[in-house]
Tab-separated table of C-alpha atoms and ligand atoms in Angstrom:
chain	number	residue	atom	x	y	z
I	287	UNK	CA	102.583	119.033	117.751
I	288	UNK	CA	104.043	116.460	115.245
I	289	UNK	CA	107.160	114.622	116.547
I	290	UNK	CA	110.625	113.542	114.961
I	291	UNK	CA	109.196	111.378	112.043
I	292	UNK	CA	106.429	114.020	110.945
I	293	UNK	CA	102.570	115.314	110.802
I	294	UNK	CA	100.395	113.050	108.356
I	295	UNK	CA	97.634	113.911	106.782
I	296	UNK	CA	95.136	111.318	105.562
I	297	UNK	CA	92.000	112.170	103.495
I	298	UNK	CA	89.534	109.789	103.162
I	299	UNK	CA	91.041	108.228	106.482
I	300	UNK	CA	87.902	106.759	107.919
I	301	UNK	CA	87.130	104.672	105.009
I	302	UNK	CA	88.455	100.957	104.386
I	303	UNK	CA	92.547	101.702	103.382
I	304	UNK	CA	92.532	105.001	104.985
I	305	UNK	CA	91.894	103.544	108.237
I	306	UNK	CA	94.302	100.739	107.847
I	307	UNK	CA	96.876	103.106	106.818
I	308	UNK	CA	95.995	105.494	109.813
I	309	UNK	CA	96.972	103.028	112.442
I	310	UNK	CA	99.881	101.583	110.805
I	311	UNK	CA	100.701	105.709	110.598
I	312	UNK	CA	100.687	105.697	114.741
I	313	UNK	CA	101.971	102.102	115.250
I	314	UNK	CA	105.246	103.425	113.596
I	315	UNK	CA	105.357	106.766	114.770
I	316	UNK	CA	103.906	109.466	112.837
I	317	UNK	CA	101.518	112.311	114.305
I	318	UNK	CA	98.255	111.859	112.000
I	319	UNK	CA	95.208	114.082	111.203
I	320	UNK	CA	92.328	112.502	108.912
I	321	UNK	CA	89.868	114.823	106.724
I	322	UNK	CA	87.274	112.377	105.993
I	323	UNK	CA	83.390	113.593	105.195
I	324	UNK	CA	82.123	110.527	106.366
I	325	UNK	CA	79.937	109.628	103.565
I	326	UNK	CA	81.214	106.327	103.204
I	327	UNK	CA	82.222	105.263	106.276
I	328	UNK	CA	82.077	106.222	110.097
I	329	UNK	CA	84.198	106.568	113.364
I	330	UNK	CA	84.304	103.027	114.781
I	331	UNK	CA	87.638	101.908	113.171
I	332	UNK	CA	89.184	105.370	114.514
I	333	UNK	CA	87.253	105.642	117.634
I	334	UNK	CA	90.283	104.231	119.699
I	335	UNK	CA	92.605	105.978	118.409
I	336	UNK	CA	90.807	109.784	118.301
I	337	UNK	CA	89.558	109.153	122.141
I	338	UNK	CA	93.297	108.261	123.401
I	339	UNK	CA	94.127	111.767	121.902
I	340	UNK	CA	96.365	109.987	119.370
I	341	UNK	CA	95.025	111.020	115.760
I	342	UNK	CA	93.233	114.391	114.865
I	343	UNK	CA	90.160	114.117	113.321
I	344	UNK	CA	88.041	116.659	110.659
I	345	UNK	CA	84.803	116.330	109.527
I	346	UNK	CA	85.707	117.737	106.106
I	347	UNK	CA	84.983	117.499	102.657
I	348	UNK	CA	88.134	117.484	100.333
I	349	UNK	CA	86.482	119.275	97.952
I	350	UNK	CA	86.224	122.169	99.858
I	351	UNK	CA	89.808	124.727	100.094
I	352	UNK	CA	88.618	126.211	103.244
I	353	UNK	CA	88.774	122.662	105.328
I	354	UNK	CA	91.714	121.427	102.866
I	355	UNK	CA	93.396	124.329	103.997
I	356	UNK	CA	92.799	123.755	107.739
I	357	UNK	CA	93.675	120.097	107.445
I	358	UNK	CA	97.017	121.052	105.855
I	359	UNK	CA	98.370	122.979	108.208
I	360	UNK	CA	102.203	122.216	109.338
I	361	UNK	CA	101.591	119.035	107.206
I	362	UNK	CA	104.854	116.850	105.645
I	363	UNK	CA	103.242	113.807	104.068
I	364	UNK	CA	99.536	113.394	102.505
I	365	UNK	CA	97.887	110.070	101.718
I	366	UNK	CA	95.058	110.700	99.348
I	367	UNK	CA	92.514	108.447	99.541
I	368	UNK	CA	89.633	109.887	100.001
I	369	UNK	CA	87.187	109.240	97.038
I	370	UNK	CA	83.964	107.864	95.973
I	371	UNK	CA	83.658	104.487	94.252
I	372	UNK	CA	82.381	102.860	90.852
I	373	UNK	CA	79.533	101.843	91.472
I	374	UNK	CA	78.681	105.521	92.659
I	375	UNK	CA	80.163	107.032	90.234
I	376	UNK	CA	77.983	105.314	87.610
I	377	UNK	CA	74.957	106.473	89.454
I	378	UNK	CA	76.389	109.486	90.415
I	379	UNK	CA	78.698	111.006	87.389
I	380	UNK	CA	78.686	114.522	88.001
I	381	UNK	CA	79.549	113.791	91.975
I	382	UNK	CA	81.921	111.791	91.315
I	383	UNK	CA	84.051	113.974	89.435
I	384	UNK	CA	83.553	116.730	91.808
I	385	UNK	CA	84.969	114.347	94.478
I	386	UNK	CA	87.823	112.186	92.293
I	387	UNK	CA	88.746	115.000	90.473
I	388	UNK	CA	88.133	118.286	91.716
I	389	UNK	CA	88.815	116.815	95.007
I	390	UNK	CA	92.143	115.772	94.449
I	391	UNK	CA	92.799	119.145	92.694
I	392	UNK	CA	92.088	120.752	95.862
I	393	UNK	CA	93.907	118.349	97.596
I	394	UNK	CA	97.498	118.977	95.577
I	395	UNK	CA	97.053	122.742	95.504
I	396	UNK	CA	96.723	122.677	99.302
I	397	UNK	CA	99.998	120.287	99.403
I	398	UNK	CA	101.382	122.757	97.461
I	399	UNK	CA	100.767	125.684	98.596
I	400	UNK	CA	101.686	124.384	102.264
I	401	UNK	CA	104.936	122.548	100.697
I	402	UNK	CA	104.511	119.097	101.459
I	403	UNK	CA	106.949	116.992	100.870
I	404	UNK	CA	105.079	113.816	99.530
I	405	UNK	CA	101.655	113.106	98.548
I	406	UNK	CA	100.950	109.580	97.743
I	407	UNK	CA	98.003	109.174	95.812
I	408	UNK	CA	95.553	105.894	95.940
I	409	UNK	CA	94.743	105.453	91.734
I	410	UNK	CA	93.326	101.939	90.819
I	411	UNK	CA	94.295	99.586	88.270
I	412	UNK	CA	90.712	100.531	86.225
I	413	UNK	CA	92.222	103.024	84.259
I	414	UNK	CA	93.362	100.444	82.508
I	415	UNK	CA	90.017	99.319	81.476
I	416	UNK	CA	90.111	95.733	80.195
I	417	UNK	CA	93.384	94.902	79.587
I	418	UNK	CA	94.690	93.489	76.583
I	419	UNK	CA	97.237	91.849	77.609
I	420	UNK	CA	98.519	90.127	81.106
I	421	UNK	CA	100.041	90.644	83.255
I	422	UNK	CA	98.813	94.201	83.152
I	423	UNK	CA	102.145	97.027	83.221
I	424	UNK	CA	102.113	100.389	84.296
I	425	UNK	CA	103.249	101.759	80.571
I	426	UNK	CA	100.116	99.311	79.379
I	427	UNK	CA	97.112	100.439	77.539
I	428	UNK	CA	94.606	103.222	79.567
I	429	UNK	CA	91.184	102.901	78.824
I	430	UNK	CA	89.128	104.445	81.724
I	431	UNK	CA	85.802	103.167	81.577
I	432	UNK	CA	83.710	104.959	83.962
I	433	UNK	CA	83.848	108.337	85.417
I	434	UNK	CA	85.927	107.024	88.620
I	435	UNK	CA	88.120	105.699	86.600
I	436	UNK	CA	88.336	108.838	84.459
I	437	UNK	CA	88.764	110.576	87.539
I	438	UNK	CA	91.220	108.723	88.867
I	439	UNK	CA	93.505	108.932	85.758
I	440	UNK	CA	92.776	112.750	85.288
I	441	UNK	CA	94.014	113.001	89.046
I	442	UNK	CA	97.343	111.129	87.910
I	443	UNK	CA	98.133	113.833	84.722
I	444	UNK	CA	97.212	116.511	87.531
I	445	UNK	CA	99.851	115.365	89.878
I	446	UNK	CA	102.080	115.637	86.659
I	447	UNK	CA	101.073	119.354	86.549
I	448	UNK	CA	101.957	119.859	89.737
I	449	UNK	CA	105.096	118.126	89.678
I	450	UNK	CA	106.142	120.900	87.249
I	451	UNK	CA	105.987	123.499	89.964
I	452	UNK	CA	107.502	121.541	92.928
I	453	UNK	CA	105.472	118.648	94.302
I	454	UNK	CA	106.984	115.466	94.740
I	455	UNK	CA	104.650	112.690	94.734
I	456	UNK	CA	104.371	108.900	94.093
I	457	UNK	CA	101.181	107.069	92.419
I	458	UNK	CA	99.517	103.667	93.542
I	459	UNK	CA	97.748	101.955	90.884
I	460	UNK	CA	95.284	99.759	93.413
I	461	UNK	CA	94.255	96.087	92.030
I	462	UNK	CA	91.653	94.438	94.089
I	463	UNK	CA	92.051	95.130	97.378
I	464	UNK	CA	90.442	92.952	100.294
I	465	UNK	CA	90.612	92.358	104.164
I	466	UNK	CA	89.438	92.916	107.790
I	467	UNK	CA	86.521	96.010	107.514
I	468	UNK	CA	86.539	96.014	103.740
I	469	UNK	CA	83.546	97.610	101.934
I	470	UNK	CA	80.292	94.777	101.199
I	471	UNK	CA	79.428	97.417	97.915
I	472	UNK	CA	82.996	97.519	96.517
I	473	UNK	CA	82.790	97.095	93.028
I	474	UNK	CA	85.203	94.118	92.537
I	475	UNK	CA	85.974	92.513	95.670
I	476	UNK	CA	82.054	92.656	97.116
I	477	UNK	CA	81.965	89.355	95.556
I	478	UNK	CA	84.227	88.172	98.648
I	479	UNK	CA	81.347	88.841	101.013
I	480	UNK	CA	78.395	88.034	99.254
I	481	UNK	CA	80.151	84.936	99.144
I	482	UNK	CA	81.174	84.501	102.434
I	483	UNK	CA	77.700	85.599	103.611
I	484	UNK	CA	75.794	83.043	101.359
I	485	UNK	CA	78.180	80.089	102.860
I	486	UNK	CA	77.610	81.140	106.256
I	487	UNK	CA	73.839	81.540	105.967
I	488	UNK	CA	73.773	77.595	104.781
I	489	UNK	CA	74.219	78.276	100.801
I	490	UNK	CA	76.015	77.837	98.015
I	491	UNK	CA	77.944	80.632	96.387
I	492	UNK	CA	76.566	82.297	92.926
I	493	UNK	CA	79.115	82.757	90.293
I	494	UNK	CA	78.561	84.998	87.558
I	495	UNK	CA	79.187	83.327	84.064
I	496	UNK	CA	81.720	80.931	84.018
I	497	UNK	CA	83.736	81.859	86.937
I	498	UNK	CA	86.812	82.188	85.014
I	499	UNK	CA	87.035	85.614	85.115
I	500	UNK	CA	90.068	86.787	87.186
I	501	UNK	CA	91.208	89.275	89.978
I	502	UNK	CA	94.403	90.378	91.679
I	503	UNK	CA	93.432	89.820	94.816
I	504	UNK	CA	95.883	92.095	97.507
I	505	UNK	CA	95.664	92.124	100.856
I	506	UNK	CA	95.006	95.897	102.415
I	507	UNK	CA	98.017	95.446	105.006
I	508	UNK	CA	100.091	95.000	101.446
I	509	UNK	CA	98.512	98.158	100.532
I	510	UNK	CA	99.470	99.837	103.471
I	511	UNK	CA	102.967	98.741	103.023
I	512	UNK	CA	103.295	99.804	99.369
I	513	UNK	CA	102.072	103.319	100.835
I	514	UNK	CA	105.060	103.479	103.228
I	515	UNK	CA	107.544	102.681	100.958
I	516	UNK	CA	106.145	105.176	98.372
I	517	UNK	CA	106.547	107.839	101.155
I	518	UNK	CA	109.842	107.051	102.379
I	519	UNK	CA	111.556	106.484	99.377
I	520	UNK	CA	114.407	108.542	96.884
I	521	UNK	CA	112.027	108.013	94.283
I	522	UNK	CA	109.063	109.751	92.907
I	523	UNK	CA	107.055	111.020	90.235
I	524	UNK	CA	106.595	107.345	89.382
I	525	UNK	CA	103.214	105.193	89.069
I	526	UNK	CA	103.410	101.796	90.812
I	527	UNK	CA	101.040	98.611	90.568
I	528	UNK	CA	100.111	97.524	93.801
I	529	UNK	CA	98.770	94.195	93.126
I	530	UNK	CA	100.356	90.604	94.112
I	531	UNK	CA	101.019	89.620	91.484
I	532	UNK	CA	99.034	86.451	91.423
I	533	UNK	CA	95.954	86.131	89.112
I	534	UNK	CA	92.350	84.380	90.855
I	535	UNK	CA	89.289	82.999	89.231
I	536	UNK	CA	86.101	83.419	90.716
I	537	UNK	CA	85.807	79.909	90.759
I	538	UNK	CA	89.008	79.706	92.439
I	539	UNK	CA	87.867	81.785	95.042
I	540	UNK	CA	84.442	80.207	95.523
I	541	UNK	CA	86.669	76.995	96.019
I	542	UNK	CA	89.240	78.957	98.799
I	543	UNK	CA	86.048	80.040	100.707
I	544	UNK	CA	84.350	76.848	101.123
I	545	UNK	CA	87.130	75.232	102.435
I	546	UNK	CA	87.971	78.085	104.717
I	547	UNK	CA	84.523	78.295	106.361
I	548	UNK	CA	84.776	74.062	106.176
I	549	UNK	CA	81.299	74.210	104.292
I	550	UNK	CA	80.276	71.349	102.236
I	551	UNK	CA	78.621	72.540	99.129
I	552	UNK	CA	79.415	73.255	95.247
I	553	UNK	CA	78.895	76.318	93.812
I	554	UNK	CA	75.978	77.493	91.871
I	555	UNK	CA	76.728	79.545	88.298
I	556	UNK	CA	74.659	82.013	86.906
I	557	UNK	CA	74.068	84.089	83.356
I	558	UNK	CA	75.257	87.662	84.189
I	559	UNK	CA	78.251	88.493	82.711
I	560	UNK	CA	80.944	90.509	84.301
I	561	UNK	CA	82.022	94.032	83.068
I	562	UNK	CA	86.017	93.172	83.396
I	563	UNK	CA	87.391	89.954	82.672
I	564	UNK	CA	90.926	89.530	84.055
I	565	UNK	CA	93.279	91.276	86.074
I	566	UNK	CA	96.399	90.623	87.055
I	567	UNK	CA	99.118	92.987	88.008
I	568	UNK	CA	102.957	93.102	86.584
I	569	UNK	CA	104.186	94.265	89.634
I	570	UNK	CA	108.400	94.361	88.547
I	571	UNK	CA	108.568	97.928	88.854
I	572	UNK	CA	107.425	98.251	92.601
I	573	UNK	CA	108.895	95.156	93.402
I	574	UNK	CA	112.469	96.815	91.506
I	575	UNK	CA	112.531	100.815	92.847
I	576	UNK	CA	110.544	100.269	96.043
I	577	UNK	CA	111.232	96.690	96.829
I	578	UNK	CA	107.319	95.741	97.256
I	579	UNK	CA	107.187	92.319	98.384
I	580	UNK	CA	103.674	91.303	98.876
I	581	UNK	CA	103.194	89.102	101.969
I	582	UNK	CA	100.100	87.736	102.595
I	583	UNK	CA	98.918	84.914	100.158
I	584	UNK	CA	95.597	85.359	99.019
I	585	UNK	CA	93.975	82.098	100.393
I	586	UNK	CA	95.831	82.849	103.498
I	587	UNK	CA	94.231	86.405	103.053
I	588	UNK	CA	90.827	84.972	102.258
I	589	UNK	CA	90.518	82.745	105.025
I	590	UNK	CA	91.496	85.570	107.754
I	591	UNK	CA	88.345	87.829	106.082
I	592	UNK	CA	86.247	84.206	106.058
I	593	UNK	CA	86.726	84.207	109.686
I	594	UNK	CA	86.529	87.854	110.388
I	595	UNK	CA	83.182	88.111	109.219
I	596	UNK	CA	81.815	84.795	110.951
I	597	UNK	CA	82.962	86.520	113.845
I	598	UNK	CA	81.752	90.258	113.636
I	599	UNK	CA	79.092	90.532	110.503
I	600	UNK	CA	77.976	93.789	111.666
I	601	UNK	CA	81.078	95.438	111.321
I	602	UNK	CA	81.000	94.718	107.403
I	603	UNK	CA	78.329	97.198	106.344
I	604	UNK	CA	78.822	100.023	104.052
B	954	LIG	N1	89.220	99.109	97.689
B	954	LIG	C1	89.751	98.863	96.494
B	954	LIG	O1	89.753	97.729	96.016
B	954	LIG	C2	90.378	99.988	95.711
B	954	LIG	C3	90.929	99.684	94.453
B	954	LIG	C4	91.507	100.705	93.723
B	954	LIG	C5	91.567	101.996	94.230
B	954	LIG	N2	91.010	102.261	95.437
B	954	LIG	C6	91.087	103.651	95.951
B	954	LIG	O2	91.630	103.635	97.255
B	954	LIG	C7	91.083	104.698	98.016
B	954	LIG	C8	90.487	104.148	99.301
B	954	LIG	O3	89.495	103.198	98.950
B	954	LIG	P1	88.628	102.432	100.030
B	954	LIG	O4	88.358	101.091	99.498
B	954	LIG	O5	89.257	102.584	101.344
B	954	LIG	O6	87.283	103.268	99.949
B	954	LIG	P2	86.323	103.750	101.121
B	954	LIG	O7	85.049	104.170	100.483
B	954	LIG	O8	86.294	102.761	102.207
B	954	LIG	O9	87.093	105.041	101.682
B	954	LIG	C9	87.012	106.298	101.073
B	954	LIG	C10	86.838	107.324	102.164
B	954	LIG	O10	86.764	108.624	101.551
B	954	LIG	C11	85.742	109.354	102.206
B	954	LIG	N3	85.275	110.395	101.292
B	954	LIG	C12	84.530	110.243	100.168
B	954	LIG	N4	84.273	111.434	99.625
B	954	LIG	C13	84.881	112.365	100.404
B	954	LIG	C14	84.967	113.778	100.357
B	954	LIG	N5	84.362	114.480	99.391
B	954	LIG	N6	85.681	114.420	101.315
B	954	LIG	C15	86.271	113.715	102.321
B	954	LIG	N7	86.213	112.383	102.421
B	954	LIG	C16	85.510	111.710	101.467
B	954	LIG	C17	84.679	108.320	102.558
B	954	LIG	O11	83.820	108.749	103.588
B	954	LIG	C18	85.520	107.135	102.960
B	954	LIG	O12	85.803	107.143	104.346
B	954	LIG	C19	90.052	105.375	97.123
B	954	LIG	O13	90.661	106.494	96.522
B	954	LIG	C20	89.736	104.317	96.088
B	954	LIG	O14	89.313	104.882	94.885
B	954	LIG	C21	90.409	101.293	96.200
């Protein structure tokens, strides 16, 4: 029975956000069911919260209607973040368009057809490819390179389609998002933890090229926050960066984590070259209509995962 402020649903609520976002979901209020399949993640960030009785789980693949459908019952609000990542989509094309894209189509029919009131939906600042200019707007240049990022931006025009017949919904362009329980294989921000790992085993860190490629480094609890907003608010149909704003080398971030972790080395630079270059989000329109303030800095942000890791490495596995 959902109370006052409303039934949630999350997909992809076991993984990395999604689980962030689930308990932020019961720490202010909302009833919650999750529709995760589990390939990416498991139960121990939920555990807590599905034995006290206070989230619904499914074992469910978004890509089916038949557990959509289930999930969506008496829903208001969906979160969709379920997906599967770059680097698996690479290796995995064909999968990963069944799951970014086909997924989500199920996912916004279902919303639809149970008349939802909001679905947020988690897109990622790669469908702008390698941006051409900085700080990178929403109205920029798209150039998906990879079949997630096709995906994701294919998901965005469907949400336009649906739009047409009644769904309101608002769109999170993700930048490179890091903290407690984040994934060790993400594309982008694995870097963080191979780095931190290296430094804690004794070693330096590796940079790739120069180390003066750049990332927008935001903090998850930042994501979580830009999801709110983009559920509670008057507006929608709109496409937000959620980034901080604030552009950081790889050299840079070698340099936070050493001093975090207290280690006394220099780094070490190597001859791969990174795929993307820079990022670095223009983040005036969230920041304007939803009044986004991102609160964590990112060496604060960096030292808190530094730490969290020294302290738990087992929990940082998938
Ligand atoms: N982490 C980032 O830096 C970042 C950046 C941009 C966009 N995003 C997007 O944000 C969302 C959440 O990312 P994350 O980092 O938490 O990833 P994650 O892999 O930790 O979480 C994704 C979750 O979706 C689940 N899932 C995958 N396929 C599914 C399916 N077919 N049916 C049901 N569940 C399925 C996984 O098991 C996992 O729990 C994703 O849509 C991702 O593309 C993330």
């Amino acid at each position: 029975m959902a109370n006052d402020k409303g039934l949630v649903l999350v997909t992809g609520g076991a993984g990395f956000i999604g689980s962030h976002l689930v308990h932020r979901l019961v720490k202010d209020g909302y009833t919650v069911r999750v529709i995760d399949n589990l390939i990416r993640s498991d139960l121990s960030r939920l555990r807590d919260l599905i034995d006290a009785g206070r989230i619904e789980f499914i074992d469910g693949d978004v890509r089916y209607e038949d557990a959509v459908g289930r999930a969506m019952q008496g829903i208001d609000y969906v979160f969709h973040e379920a997906a599967v990542c770059i680097n698996r989509s690479m290796a995995y094309p064909k999968e990963s368009m069944d799951i970014n894209l086909n997924g989500s189509h199920v996912v916004f029919q279902s919303a639809l057809d149970h008349k939802v009131k909001r679905v947020v939906f988690a897109s990622s600042a790669s469908v702008y490819g390698d941006p051409t200019t900085l700080p990178m707007r929403e109205d920029g240049p798209l150039a998906p390179i990879t079949p997630y990022c096709v995906a994701k931006l294919s998901s965005e025009y469907l949400l336009r389609f649906f739009a047409r017949k009644g769904l309101s919904y608002n769109i999170l362009r993700y930048f490179n998002v890091y903290g407690p329980h984040q994934k060790v294989d993400a594309y982008y921000t694995s870097v963080i933890i191979m780095f931190i790992k290296r430094l804690i085993a004794g070693q330096a860190p590796v940079i790739q090229g120069t180390g003066e490629q750049t990332m927008d480094f935001v903090h998850v609890n930042d994501i979580v926050e830009a999801n709110m907003l983009a559920l509670r608010s008057d507006v929608s149909g709109e496409i937000f960066n959620v980034g901080s704003g604030v552009s950081t080398s790889v050299k840079r971030l070698a340099e936070i984590l050493i001093a975090s972790l207290g280690k006394d080395v220099t780094p070490q630079f190597s001859n791969v070259q990174s795929v993307v270059k820079h990022r670095q989000a223009d983040i005036t329109k969230i920041r304007r209509l939803l009044g986004f303030r991102p609160s964590v800095p990112v060496k604060e942000g960096l030292k808190e995962v530094a730490i969290d890791i020294t302290k738990d490495p087992d929990s940082y596995r998938f």
